[in-house]
Coordinates of N, CA and C in Angstrom, one line a residue:
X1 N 2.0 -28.2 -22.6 CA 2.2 -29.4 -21.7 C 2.1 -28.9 -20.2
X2 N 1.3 -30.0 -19.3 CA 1.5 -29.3 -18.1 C 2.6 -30.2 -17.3
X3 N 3.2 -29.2 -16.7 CA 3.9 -29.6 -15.4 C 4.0 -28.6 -14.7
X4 N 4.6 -29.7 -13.4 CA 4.7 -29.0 -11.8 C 6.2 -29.5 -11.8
X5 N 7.6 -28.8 -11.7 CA 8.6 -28.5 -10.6 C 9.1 -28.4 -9.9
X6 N 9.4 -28.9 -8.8 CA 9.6 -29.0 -7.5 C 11.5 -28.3 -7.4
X7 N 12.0 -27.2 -6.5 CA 13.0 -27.5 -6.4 C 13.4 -26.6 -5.5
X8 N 14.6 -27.1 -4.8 CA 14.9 -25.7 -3.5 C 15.1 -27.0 -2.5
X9 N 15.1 -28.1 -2.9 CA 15.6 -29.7 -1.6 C 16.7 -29.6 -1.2
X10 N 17.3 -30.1 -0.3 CA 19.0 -30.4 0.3 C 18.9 -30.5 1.5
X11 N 20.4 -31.1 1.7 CA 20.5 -31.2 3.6 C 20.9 -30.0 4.2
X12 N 20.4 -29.6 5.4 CA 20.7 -28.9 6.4 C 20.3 -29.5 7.6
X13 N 21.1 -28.9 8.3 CA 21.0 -29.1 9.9 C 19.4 -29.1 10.1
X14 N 19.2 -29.9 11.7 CA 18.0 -29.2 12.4 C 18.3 -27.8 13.0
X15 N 16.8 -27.4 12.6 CA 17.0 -25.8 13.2 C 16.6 -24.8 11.9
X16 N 17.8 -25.2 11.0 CA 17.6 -24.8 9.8 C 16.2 -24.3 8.9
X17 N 16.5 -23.7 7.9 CA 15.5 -23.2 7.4 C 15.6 -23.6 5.4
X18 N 14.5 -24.3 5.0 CA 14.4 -24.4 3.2 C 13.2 -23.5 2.4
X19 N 13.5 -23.0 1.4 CA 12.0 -22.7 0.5 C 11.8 -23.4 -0.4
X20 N 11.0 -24.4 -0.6 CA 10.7 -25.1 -1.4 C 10.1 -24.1 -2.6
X21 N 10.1 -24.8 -3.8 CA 9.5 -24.0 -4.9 C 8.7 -25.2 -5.6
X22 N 7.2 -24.5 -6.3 CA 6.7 -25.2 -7.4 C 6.4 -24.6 -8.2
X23 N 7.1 -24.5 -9.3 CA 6.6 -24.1 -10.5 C 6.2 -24.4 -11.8
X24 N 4.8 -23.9 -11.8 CA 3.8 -24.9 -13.1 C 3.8 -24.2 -14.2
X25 N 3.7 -24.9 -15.0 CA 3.8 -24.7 -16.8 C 2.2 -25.1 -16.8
X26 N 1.8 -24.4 -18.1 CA 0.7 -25.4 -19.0 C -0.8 -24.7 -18.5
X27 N -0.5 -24.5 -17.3 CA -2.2 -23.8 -16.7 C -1.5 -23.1 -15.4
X28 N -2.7 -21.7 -15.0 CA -2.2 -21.0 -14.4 C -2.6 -21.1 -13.0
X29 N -2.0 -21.3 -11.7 CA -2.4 -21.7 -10.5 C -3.3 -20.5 -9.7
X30 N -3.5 -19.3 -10.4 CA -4.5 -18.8 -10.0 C -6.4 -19.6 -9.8
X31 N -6.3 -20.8 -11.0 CA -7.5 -21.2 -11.1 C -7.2 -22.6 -10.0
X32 N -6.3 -22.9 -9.2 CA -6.0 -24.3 -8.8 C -5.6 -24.0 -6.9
X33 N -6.0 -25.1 -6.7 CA -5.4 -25.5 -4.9 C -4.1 -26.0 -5.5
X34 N -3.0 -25.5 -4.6 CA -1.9 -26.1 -5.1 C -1.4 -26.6 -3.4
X35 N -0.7 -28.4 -3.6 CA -0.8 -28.7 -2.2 C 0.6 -29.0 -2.3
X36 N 1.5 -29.1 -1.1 CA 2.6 -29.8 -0.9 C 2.4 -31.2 0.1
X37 N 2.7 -32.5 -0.8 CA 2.9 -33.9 0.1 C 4.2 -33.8 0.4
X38 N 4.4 -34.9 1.0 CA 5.9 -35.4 1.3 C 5.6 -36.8 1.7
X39 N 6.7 -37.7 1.4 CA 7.1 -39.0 1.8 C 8.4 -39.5 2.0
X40 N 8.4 -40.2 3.6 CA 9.8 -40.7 4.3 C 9.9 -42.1 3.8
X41 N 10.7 -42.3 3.9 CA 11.1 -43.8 3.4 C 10.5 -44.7 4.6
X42 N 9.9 -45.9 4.3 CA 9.0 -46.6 4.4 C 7.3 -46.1 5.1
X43 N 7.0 -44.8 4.7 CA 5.9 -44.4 5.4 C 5.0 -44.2 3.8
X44 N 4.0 -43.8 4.2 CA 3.0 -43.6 3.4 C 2.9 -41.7 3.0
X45 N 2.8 -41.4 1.7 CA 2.4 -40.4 1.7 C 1.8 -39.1 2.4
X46 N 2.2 -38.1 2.7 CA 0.9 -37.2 3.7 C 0.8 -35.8 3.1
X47 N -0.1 -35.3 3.4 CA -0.3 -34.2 3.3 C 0.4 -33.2 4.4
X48 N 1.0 -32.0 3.4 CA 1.8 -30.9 4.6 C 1.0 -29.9 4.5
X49 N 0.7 -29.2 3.4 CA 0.1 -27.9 3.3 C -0.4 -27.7 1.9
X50 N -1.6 -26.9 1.9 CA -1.6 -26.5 0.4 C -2.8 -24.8 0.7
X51 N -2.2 -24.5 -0.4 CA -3.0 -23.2 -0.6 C -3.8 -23.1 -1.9
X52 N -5.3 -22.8 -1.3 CA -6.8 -23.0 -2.2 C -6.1 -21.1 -2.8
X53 N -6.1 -21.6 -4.0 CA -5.8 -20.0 -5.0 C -7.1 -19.5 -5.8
X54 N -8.3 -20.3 -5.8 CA -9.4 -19.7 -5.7 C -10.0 -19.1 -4.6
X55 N -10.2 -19.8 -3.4 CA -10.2 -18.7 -2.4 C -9.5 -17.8 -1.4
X56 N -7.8 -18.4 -1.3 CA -7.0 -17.6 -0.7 C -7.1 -18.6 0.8
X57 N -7.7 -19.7 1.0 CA -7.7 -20.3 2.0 C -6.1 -20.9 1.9
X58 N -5.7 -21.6 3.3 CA -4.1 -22.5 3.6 C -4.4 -23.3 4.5
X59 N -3.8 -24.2 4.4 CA -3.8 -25.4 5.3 C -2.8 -25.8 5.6
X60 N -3.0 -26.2 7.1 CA -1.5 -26.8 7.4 C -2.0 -28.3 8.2
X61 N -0.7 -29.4 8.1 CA -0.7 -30.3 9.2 C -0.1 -29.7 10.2
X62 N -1.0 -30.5 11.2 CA -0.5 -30.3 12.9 C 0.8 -30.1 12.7
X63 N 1.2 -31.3 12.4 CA 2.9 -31.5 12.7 C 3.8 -30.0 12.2
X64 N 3.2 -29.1 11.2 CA 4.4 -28.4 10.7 C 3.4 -27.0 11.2
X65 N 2.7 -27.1 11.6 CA 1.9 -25.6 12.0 C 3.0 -24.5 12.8
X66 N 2.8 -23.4 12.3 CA 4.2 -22.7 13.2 C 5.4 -22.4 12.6
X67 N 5.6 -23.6 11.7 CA 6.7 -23.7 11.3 C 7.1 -22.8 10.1
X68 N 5.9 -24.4 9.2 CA 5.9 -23.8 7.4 C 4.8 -23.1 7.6
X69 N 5.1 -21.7 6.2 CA 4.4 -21.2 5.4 C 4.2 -21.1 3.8
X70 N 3.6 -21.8 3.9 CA 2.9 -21.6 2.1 C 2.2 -20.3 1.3
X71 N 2.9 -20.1 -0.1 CA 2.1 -19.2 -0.4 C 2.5 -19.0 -1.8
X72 N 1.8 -18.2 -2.5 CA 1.9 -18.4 -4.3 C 2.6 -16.8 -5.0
X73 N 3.3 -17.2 -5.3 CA 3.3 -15.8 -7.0 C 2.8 -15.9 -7.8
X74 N 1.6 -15.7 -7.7 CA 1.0 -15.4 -9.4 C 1.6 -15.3 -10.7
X75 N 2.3 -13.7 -10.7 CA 3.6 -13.1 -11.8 C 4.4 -14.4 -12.4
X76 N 4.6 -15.2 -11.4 CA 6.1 -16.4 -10.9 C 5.6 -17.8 -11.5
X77 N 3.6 -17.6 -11.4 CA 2.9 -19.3 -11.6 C 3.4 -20.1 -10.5
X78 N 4.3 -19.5 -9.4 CA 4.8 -20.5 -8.6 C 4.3 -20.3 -6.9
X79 N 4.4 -21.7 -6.3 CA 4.0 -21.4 -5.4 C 5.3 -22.1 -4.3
X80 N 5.2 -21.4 -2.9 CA 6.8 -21.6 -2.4 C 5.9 -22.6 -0.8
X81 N 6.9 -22.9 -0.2 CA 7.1 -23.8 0.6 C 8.0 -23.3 1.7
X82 N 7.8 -22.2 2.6 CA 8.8 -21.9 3.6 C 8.9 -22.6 4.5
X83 N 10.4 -23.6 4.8 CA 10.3 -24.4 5.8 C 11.2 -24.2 6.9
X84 N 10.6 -23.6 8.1 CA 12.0 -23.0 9.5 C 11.8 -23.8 10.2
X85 N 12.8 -24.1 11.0 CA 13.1 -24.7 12.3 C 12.6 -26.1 12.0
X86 N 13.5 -26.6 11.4 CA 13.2 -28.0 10.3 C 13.9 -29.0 11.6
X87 N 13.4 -30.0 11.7 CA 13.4 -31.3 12.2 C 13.9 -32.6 11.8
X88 N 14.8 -33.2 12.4 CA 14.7 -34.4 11.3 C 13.7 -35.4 10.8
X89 N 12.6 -35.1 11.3 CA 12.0 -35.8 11.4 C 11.3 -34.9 10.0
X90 N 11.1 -34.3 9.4 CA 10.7 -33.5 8.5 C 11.4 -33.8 7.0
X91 N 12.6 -35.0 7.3 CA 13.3 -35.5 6.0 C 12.3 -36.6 5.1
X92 N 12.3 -36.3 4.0 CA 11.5 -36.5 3.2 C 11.4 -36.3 1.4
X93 N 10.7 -36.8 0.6 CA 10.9 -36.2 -0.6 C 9.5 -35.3 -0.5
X94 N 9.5 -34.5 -1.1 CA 8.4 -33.4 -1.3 C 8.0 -33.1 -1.9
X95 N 6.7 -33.1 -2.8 CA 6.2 -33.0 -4.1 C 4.8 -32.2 -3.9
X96 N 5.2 -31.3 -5.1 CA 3.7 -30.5 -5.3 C 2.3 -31.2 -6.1
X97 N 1.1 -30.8 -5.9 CA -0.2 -31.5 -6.8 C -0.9 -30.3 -6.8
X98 N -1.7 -30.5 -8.0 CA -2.9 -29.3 -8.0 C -3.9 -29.4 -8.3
X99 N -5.1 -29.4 -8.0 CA -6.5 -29.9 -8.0 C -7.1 -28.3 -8.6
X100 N -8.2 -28.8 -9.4 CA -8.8 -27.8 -9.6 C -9.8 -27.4 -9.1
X101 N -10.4 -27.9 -8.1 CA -11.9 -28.1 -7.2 C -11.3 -27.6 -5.9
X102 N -10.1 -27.1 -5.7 CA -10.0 -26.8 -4.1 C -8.5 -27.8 -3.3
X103 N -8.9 -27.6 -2.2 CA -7.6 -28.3 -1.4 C -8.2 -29.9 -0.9
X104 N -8.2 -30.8 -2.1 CA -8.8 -32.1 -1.8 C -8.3 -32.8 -0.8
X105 N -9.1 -33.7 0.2 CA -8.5 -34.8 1.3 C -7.9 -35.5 0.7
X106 N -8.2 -36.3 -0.6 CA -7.6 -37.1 -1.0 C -6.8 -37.0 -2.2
X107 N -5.6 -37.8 -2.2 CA -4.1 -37.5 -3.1 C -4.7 -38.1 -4.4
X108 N -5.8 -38.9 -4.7 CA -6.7 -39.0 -5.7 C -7.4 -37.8 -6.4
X109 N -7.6 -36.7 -5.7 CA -8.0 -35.6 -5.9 C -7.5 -34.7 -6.7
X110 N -6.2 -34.8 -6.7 CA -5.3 -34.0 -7.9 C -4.8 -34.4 -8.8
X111 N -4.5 -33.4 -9.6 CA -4.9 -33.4 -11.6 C -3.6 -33.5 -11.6
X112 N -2.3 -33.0 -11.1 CA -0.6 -32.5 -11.6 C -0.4 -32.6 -10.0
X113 N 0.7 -33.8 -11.2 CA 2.1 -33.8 -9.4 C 3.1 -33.5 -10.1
X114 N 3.8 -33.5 -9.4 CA 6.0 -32.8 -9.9 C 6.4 -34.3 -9.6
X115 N 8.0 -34.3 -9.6 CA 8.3 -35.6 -9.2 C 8.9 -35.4 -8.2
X116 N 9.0 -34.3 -7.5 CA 10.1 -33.9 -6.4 C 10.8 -33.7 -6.1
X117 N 11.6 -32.9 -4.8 CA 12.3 -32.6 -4.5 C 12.9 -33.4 -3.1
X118 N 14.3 -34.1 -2.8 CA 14.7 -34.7 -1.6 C 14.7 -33.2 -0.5
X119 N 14.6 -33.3 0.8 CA 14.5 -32.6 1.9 C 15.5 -33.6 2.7
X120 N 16.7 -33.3 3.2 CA 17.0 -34.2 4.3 C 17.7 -33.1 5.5
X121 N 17.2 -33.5 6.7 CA 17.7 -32.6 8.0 C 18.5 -33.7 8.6
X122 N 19.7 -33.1 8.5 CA 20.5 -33.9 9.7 C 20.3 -33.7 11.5
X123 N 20.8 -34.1 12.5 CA 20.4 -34.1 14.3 C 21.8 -33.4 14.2

């Protein structure tokens, strides 16, 4: 069976720092882009970052550049979510997807989501 994981969410202060985790069962993310979304309450879905594990490429949005780093364990199947100097504005649920074609634009693009993990930064 496949799934994706998500876990490592909670409140902390701004300033603060989280590792998110995703860890997949079922197929091995060496062959997969594995992305992290997030969604705030009444907004629309977005893309934060994902890392292409076919080619070793990463991607970040504007908004968290600097911040988060993404990056995978193989050994682990898992891929992590380093989040510093967190913002409130960064509270959110946060869910991993994984495409097998690469790091797709669109959230249509991906084969496995998780259900998530809550993120909340307090001011």
């Amino acid at each position: 069976e496949v799934q994706l994981v998500e876990s490592g969410g909670g409140l902390v202060q701004a300033g603060g720092s989280l590792r998110l985790s995703c860890a997949a069962s079922g197929f091995a993310i060496d062959d997969y882009a594995i992305a992290w979304f997030r969604q705030a309450p009444g907004k629309e879905r977005e893309g934060v970052s994902c890392i292409n594990n076919i080619d070793g490429r990463r991607y970040y949005a504007d908004s968290v550049t600097g911040r988060f780093t993404i990056s995978s364990d193989y050994a682990k199947n898992t891929v992590y979510l380093q989040m510093n100097s967190l913002k409130p504005e960064d509270t959110a649920v946060y869910s991993c997807a994984a495409d097998r074609t690469g790091c797709g634009h669109y959230q249509s693009d991906y084969d496995y989501w998780g259900q998530g993990t809550q993120v909340t930064i307090s001011s």
